[in-house]
CSV table of C-alpha atoms in Angstrom, one decimal:
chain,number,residue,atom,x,y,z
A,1,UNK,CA,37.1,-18.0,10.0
A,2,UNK,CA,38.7,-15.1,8.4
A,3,UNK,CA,36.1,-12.6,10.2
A,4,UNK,CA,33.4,-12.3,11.9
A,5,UNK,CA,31.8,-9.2,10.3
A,6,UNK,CA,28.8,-10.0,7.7
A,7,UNK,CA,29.5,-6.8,6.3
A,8,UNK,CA,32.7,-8.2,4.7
A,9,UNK,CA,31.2,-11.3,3.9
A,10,UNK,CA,31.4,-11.6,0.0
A,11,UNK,CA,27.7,-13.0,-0.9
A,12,UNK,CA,26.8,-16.3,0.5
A,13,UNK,CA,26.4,-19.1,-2.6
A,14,UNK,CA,23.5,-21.9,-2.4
A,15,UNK,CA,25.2,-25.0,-3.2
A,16,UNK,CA,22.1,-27.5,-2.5
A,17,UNK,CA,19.1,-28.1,-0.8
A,18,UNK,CA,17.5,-31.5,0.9
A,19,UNK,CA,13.3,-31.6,1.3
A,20,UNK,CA,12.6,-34.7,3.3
A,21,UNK,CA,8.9,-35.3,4.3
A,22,UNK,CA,7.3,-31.9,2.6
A,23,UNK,CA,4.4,-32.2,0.7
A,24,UNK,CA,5.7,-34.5,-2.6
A,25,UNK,CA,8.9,-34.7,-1.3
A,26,UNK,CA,10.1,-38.0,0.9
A,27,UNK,CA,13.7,-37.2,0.8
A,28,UNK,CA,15.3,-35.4,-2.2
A,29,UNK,CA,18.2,-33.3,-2.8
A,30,UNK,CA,19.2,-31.9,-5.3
A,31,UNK,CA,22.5,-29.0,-6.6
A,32,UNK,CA,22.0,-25.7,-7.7
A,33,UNK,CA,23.6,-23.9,-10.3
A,34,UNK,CA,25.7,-21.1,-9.2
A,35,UNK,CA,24.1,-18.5,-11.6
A,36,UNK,CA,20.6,-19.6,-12.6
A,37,UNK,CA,18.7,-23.0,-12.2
A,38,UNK,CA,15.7,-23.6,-14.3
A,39,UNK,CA,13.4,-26.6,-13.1
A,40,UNK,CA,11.0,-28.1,-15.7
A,41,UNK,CA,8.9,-30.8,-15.3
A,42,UNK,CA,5.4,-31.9,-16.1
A,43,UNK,CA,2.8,-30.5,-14.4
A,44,UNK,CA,2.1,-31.9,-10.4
A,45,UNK,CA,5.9,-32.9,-10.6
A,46,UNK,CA,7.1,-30.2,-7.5
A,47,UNK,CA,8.4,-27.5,-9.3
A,48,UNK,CA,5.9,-25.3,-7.5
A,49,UNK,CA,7.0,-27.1,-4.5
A,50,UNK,CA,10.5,-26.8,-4.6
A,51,UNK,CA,10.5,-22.6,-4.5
A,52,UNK,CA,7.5,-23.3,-1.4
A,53,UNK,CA,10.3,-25.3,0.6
A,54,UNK,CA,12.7,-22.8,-0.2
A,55,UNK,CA,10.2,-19.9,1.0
A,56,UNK,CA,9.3,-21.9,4.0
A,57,UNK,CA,13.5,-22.0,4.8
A,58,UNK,CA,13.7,-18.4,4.4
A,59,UNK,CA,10.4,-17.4,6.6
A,60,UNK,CA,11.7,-19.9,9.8
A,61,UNK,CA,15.5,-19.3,9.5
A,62,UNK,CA,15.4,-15.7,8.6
A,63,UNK,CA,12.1,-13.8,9.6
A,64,UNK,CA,8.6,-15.6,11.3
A,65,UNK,CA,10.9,-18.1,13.3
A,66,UNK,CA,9.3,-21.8,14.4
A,67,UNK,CA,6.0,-20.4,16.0
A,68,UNK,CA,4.0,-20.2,13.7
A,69,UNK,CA,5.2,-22.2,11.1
A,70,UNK,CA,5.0,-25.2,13.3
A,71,UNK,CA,1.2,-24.3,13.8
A,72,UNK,CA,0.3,-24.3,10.0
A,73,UNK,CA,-0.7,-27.8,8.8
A,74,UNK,CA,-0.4,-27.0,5.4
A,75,UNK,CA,3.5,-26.6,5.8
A,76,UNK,CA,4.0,-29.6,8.2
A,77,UNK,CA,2.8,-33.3,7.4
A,78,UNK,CA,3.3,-35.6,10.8
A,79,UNK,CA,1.6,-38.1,8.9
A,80,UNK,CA,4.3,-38.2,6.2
A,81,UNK,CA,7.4,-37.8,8.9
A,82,UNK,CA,9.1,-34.7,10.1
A,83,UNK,CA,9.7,-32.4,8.0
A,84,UNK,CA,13.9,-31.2,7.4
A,85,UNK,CA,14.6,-28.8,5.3
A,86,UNK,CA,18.9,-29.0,5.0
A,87,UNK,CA,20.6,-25.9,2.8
A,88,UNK,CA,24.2,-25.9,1.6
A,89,UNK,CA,25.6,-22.6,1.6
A,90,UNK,CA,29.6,-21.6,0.3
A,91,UNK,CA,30.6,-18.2,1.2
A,92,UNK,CA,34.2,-16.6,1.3
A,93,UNK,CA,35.4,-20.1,0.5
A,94,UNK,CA,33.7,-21.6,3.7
A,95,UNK,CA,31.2,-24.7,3.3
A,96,UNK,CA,28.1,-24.1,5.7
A,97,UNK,CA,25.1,-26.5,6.5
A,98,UNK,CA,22.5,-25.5,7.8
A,99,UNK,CA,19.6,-28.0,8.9
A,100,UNK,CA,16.1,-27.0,10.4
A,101,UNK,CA,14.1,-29.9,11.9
A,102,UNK,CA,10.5,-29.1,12.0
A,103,UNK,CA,9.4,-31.5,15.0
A,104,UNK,CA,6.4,-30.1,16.8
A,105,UNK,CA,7.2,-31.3,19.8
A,106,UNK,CA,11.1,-30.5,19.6
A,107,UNK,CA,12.3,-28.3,17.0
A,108,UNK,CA,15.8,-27.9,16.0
A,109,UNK,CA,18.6,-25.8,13.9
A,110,UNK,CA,21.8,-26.6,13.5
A,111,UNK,CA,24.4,-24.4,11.8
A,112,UNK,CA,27.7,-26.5,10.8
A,113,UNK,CA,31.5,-25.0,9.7
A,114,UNK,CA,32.4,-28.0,7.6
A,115,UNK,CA,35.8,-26.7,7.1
A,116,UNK,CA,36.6,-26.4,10.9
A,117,UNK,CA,34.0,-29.2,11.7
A,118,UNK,CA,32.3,-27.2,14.2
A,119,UNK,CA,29.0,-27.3,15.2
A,120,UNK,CA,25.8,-25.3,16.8
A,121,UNK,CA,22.4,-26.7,17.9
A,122,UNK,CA,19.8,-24.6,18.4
A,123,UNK,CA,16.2,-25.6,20.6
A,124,UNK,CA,14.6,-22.5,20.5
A,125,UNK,CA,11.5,-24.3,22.5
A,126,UNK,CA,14.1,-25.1,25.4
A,127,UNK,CA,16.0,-22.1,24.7
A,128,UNK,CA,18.6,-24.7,24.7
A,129,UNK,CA,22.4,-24.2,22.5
A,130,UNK,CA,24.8,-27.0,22.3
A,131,UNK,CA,28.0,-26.7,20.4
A,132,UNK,CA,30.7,-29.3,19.4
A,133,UNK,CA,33.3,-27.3,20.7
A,134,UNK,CA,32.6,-25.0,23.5
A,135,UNK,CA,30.0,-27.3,25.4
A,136,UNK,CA,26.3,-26.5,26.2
A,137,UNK,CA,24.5,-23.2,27.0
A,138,UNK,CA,20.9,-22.1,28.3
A,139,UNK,CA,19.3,-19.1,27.2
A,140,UNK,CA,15.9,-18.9,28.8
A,141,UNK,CA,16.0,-14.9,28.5
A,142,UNK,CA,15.7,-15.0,24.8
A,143,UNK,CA,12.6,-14.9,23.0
A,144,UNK,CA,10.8,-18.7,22.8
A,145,UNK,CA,10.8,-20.1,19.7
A,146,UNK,CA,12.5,-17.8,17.8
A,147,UNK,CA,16.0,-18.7,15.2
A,148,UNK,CA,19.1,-18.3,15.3
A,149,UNK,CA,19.0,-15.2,13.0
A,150,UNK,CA,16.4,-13.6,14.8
A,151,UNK,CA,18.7,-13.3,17.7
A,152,UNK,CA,21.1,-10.3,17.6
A,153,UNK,CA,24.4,-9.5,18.8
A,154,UNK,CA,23.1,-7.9,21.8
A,155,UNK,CA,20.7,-10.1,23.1
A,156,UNK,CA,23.3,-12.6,22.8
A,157,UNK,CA,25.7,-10.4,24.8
A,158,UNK,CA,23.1,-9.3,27.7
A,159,UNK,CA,20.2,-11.8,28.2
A,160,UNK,CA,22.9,-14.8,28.1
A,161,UNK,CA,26.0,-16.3,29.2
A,162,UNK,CA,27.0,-17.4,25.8
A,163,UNK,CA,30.4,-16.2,25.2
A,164,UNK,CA,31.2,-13.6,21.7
A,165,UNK,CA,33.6,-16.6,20.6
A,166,UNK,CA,30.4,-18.6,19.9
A,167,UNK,CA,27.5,-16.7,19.1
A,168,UNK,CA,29.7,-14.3,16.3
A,169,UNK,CA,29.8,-16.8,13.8
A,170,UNK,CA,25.9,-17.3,14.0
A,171,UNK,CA,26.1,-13.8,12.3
A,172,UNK,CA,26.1,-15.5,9.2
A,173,UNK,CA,23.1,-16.7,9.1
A,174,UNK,CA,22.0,-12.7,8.0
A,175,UNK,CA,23.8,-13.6,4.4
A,176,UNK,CA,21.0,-16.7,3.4
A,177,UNK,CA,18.9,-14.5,2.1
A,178,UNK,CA,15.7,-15.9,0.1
A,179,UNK,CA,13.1,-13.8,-0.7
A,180,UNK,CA,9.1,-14.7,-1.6
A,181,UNK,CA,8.5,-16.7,-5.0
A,182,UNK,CA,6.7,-14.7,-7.3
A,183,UNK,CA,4.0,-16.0,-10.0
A,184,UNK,CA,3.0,-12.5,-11.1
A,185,UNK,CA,-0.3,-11.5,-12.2
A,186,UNK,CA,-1.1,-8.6,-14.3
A,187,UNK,CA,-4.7,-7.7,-12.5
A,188,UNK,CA,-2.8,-7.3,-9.1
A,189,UNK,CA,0.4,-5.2,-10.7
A,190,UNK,CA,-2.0,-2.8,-12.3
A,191,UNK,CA,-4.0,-2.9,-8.6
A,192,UNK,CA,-2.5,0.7,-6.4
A,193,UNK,CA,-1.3,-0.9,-2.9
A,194,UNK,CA,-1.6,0.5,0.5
A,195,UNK,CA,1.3,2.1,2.0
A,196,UNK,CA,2.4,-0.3,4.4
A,197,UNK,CA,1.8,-3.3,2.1
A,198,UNK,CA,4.5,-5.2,1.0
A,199,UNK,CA,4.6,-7.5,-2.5
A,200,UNK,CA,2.8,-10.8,-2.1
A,201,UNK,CA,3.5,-13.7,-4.4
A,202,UNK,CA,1.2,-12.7,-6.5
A,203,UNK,CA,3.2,-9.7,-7.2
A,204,UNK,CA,0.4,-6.9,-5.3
A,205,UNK,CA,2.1,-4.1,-3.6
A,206,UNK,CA,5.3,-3.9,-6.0
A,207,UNK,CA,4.7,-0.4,-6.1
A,208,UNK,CA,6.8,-0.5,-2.9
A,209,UNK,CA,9.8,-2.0,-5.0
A,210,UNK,CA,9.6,1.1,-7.5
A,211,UNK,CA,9.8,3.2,-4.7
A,212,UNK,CA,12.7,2.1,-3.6
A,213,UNK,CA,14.4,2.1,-6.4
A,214,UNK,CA,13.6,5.6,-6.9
A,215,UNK,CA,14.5,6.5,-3.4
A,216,UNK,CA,17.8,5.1,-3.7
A,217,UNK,CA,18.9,8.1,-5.6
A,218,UNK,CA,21.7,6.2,-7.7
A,219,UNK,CA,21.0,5.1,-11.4
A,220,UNK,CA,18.8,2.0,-10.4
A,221,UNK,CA,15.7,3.4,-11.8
A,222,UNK,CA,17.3,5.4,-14.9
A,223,UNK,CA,18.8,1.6,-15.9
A,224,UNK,CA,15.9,-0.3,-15.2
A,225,UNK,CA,13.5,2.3,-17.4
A,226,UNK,CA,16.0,2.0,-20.1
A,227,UNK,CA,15.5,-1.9,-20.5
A,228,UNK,CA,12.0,-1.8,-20.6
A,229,UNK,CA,12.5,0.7,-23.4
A,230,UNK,CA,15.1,-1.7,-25.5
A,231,UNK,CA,11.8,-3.9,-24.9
A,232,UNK,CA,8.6,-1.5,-25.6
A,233,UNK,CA,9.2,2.2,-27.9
A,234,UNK,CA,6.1,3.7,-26.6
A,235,UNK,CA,7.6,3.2,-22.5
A,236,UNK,CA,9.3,7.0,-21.5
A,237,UNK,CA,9.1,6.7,-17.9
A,238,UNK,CA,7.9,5.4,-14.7
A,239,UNK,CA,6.4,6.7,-11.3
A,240,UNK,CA,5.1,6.1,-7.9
A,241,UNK,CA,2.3,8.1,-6.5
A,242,UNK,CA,0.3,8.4,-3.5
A,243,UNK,CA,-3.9,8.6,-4.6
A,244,UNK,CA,-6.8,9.1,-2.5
A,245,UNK,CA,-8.9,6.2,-1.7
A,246,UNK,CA,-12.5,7.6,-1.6
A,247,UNK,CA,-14.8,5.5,1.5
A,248,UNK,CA,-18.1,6.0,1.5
A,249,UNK,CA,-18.3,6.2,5.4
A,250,UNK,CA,-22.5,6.0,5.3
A,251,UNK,CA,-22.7,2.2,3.3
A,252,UNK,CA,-19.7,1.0,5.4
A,253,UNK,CA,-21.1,-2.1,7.3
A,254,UNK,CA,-20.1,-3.3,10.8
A,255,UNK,CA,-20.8,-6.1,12.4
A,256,UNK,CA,-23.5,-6.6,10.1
A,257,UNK,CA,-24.9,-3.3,10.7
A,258,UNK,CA,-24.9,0.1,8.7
A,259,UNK,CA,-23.2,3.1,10.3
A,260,UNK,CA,-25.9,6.0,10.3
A,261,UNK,CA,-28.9,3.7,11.2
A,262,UNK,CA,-30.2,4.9,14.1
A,263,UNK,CA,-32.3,2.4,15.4
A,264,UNK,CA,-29.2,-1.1,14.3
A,265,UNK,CA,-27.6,-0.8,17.9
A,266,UNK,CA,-27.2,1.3,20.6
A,267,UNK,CA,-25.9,4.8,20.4
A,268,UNK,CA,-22.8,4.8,22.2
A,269,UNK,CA,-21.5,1.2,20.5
A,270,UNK,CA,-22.6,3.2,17.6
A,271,UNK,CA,-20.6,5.9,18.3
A,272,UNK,CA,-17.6,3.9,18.8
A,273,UNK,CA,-17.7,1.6,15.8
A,274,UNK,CA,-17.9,5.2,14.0
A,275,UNK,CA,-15.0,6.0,15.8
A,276,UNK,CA,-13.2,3.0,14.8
A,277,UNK,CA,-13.8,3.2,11.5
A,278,UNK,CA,-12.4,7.1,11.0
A,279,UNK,CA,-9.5,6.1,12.4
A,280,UNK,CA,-9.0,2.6,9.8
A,281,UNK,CA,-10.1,5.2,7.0
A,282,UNK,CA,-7.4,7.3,8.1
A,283,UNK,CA,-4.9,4.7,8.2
A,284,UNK,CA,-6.3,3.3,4.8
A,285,UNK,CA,-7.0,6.2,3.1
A,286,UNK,CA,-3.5,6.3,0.6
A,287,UNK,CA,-1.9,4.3,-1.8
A,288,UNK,CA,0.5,3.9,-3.9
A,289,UNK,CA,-0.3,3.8,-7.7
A,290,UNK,CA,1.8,2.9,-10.6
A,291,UNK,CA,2.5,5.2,-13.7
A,292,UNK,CA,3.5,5.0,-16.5
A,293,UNK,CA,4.9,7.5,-18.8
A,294,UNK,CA,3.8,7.2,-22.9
A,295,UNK,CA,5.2,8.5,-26.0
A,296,UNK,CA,8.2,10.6,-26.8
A,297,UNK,CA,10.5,12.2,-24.3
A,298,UNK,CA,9.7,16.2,-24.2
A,299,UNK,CA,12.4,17.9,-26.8
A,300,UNK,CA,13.0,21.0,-25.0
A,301,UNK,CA,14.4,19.1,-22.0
A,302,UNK,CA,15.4,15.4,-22.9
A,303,UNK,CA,17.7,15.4,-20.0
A,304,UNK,CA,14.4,15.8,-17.5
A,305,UNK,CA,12.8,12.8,-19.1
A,306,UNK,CA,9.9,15.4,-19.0
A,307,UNK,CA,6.7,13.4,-20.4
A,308,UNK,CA,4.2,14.1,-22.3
A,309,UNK,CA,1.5,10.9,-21.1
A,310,UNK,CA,0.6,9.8,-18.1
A,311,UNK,CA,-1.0,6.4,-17.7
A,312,UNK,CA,-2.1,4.6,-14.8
A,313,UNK,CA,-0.6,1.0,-14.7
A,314,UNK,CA,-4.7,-0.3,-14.6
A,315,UNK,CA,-4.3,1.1,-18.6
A,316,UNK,CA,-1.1,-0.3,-19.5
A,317,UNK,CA,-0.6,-3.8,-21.2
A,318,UNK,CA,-0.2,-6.8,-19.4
A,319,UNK,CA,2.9,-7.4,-21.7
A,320,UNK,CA,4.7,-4.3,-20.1
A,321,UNK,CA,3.7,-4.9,-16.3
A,322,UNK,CA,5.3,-8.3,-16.2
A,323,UNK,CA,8.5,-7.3,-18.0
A,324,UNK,CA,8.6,-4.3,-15.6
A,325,UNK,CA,7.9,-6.3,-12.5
A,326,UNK,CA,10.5,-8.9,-13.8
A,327,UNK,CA,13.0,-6.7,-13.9
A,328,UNK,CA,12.3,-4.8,-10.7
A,329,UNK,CA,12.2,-7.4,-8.9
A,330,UNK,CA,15.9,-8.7,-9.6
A,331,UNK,CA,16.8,-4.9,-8.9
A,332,UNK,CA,15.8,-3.9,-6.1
A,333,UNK,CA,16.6,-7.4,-4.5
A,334,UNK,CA,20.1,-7.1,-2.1
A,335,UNK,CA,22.9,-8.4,-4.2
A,336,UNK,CA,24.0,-11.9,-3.9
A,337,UNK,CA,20.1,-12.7,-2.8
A,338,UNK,CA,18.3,-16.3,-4.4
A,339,UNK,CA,15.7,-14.7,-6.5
A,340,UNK,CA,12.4,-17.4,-6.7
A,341,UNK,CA,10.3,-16.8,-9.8
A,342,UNK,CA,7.3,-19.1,-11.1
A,343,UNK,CA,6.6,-19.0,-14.9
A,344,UNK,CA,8.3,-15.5,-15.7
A,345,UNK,CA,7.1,-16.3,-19.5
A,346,UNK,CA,3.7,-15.9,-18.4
A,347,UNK,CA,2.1,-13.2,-20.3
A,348,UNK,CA,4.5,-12.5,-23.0
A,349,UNK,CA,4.9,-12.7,-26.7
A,350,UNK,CA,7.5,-14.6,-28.1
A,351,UNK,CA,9.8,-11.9,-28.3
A,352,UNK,CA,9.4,-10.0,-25.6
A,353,UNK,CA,9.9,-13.5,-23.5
A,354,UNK,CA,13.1,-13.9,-25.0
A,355,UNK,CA,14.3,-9.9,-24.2
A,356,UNK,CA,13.2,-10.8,-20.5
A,357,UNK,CA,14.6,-14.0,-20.2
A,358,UNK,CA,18.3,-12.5,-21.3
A,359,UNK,CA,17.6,-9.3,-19.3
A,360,UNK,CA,16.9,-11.0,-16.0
A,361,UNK,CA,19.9,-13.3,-16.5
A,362,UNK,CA,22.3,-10.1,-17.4
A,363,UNK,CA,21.1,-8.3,-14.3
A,364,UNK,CA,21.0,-11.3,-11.7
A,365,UNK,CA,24.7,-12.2,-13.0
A,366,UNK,CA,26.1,-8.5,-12.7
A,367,UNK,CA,24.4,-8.4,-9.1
A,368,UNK,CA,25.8,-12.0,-7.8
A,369,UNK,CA,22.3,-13.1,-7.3
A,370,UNK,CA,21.4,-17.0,-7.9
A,371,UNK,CA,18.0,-17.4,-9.6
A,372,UNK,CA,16.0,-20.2,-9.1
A,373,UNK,CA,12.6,-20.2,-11.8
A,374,UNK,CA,10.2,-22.8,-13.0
A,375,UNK,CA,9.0,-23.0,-16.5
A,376,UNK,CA,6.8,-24.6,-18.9
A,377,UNK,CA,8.7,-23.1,-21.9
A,378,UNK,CA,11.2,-24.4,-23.5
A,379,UNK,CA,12.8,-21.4,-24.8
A,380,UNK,CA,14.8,-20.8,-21.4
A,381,UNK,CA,16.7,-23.8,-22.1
A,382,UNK,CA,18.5,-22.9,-25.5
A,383,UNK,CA,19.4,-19.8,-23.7
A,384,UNK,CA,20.7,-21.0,-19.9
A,385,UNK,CA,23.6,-23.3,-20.1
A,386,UNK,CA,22.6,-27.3,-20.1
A,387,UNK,CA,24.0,-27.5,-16.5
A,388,UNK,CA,21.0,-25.5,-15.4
A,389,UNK,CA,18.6,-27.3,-16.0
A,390,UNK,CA,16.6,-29.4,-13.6
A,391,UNK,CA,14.0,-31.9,-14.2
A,392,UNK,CA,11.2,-32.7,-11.9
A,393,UNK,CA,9.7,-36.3,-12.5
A,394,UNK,CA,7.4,-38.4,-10.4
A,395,UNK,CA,6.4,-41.7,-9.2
A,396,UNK,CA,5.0,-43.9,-6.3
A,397,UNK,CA,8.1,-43.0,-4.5
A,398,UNK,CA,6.9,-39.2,-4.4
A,399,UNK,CA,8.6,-36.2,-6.7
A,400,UNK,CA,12.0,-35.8,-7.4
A,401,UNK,CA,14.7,-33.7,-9.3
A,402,UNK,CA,17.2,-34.4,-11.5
A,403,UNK,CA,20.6,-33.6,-13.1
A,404,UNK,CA,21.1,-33.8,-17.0
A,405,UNK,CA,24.0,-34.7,-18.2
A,406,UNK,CA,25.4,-32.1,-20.2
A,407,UNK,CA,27.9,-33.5,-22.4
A,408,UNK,CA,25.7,-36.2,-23.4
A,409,UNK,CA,22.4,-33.7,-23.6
A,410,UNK,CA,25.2,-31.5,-26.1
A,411,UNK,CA,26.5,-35.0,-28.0
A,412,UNK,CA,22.7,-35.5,-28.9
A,413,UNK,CA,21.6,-32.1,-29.9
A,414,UNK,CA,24.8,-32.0,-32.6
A,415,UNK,CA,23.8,-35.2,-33.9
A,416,UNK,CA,20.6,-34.4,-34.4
A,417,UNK,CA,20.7,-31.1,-35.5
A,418,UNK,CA,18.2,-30.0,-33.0
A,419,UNK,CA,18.0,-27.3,-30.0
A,420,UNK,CA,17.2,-28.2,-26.6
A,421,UNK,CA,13.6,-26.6,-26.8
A,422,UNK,CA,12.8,-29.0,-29.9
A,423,UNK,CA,13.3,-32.0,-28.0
A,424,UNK,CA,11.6,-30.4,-24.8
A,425,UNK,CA,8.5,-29.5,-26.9
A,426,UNK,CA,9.0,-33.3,-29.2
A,427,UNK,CA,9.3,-35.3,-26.6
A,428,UNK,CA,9.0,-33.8,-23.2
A,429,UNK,CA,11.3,-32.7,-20.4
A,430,UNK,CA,12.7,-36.2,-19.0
A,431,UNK,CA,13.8,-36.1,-23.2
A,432,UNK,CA,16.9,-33.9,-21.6
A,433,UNK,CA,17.8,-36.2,-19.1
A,434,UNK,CA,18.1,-39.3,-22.0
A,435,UNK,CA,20.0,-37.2,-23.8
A,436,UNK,CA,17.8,-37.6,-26.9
């Protein structure tokens, strides 16, 4: 291993990723494309599914550990087998796997160096880890349940007996980074978000994104508002602001009560429900709104991007929200990160879509990042390469996903004088995987 610093790791590359037992899944694996991966499919074919398994890898290996995932029944079928969710990652020129085993009973990771054939397996129930080439070690100080990457340097270090030798190339584990899949919608973009919220997939609290963008200080924000004017004239500017969120304290109900009635429960459990709720109104009482600047940029000083409009994102088109979110989203997202996006066309005119679709693929390229989409639209595909493309199918043997074959897919579209969206839209997806 050339070091053991993540720092100087370039960023780690997702080569491919197994589903066994997981929802439609049985066993499947399938390759990703280094850059972007487009998965099309019918509908109830696991495209959805796919960016699910790849957000419930990301929440055990990298942030919520096994606790509570194992507890969720709407992540873990027993009846269907135990679930194993096995990523192939190449970074620096090494070849990882890494496997989680999602047994109730007996959980497991294992992190494998193909290159040096070394191995690490992790019980975080028995705080138990086993390695192929330094023997076994117990580790009943760390936390129960938790991963590999939850456990730093220096718990390693003080609450165990696990020498630096082993537990230093667990480090890169920190570099599989996967964030939340995203199927925006315009009613919760144009929604302010509390302070402390962070984007769901629905694409609620993103003012948090623009916020960091903005307090980044670089040209992140500058580039990202001159996109979405190559996209929309009337777009100047964007900004964050904090607005009061009014409470009526007197209708507020608790526990089926109303604060100020005098005779709905005792005084002093009055008194400190009133309490309680000042304090949550206190807590609750900012938000961050979205706004957008309108019209022309102010001639006397250009260079200030003074405008002239200001207009809440509640006012602003859809059309504009979803190309902004878009395009946040792949910038303020750590380089080399696996972007997950659902339907990015969703919400856009012809045009606009295209602009998008060739924006977000410029910007993920130039920041290393993989993206990973589904889509109903066959406009992505005359604009990704044909090795992209991934097509979901199903039958009684559950979903899968498949390769085309691109020279063939590329023989057939010549010969027919066709693009790969006209023989989507004629004849469906599993038309790219005959070739024509």
């Amino acid at each position: 291993m050339s070091s053991t610093d993540p720092t100087q790791f370039a960023p780690a590359q997702l080569n491919s990723l197994r589903i066994r037992n997981y929802r439609l899944f049985l066993d499947e694996q399938f390759r990703l494309h280094p850059e972007v991966t487009v998965l099309i499919g019918r509908n109830d074919t696991g495209k959805s599914t796919v960016l699910s398994a790849l957000e419930l890898y990301a929440q055990i290996s990298l942030s919520r550990g096994f606790r509570a995932i194992l507890n969720d029944d709407n992540h873990v079928e027993p009846k269907s087998g135990i679930t194993v969710l096995e990523a192939e990652w190449f970074i620096n020129g090494e070849h990882w796997k890494h496997r989680l085993e999602l047994d109730p009973k007996k959980p497991q990771e294992q992190l494998t160096l193909v290159n040096d054939n070394k191995s690490w397996t992790w019980y975080p129930r028995e705080r138990e880890l086993q390695t192929s080439f330094s023997g076994d070690y117990k580790a009943p100080e760390l936390r129960r349940y938790s991963s590999l990457a939850q456990i730093d340097d220096k718990e390693w270090a003080t609450d165990t007996d696990v020498p630096s030798s082993v537990y230093e190339p667990l480090r890169i584990l920190s570099k599989f980074r996967v964030p939340t899949p995203f199927l925006f919608q315009w009613a919760a973009l144009a929604s302010p978000s509390a302070l402390s919220s962070e984007p769901d997939n629905s694409g609620y609290g993103w003012a948090v994104w623009l916020q960091n963008l903005i307090n980044r200080r670089d040209s992140s924000m500058e580039k990202l508002e001159e996109k979405l004017r190559s996209l929309f004239p009337s777009f100047v500017s964007v900004r964050v602001q904090e607005e009061k969120v009014e409470v009526a304290r007197t209708k507020s109900v608790l526990g089926g009560s109303v604060i100020g009635s005098e005779d709905s429960m005792p005084k002093q459990e009055l008194r400190h429900r009133s309490i309680e709720l000042v304090e949550k109104i206190a807590q609750d009482s900012s938000s961050r709104a979205v706004l957008i600047g309108i019209g022309s940029i102010s001639d006397d000083e250009p260079a200030l991007r003074k405008v002239k409009e200001w207009v809440p994102a509640k006012n602003v088109s859809s059309g504009l929200l979803l190309a902004l979110a878009h395009l946040a989203l792949a910038t303020v997202t750590d380089e080399g990160s696996l972007l997950l996006i659902e339907e990015p066309e969703n919400g856009l005119n012809h045009q606009i879509m295209v602009s998008v679709v060739k924006l977000l693929c410029e910007i993920t390229k130039s920041r290393k990042q993989q993206l990973v989409l589904t889509t109903h639209n066959g406009t992505w595909l005359d604009i990704v390469p044909i090795e992209s493309i991934r097509v979901c199918t199903r039958d009684e043997r559950g979903a899968h996903i498949k390769e085309t074959d691109p020279n063939r897919v590329r023989d057939s579209l010549a010969k027919e004088g066709v693009y790969a969206s006209e023989l989507f839209y004629a004849f469906g997806p599993e038309a790219l995987l005959q070739g024509g």
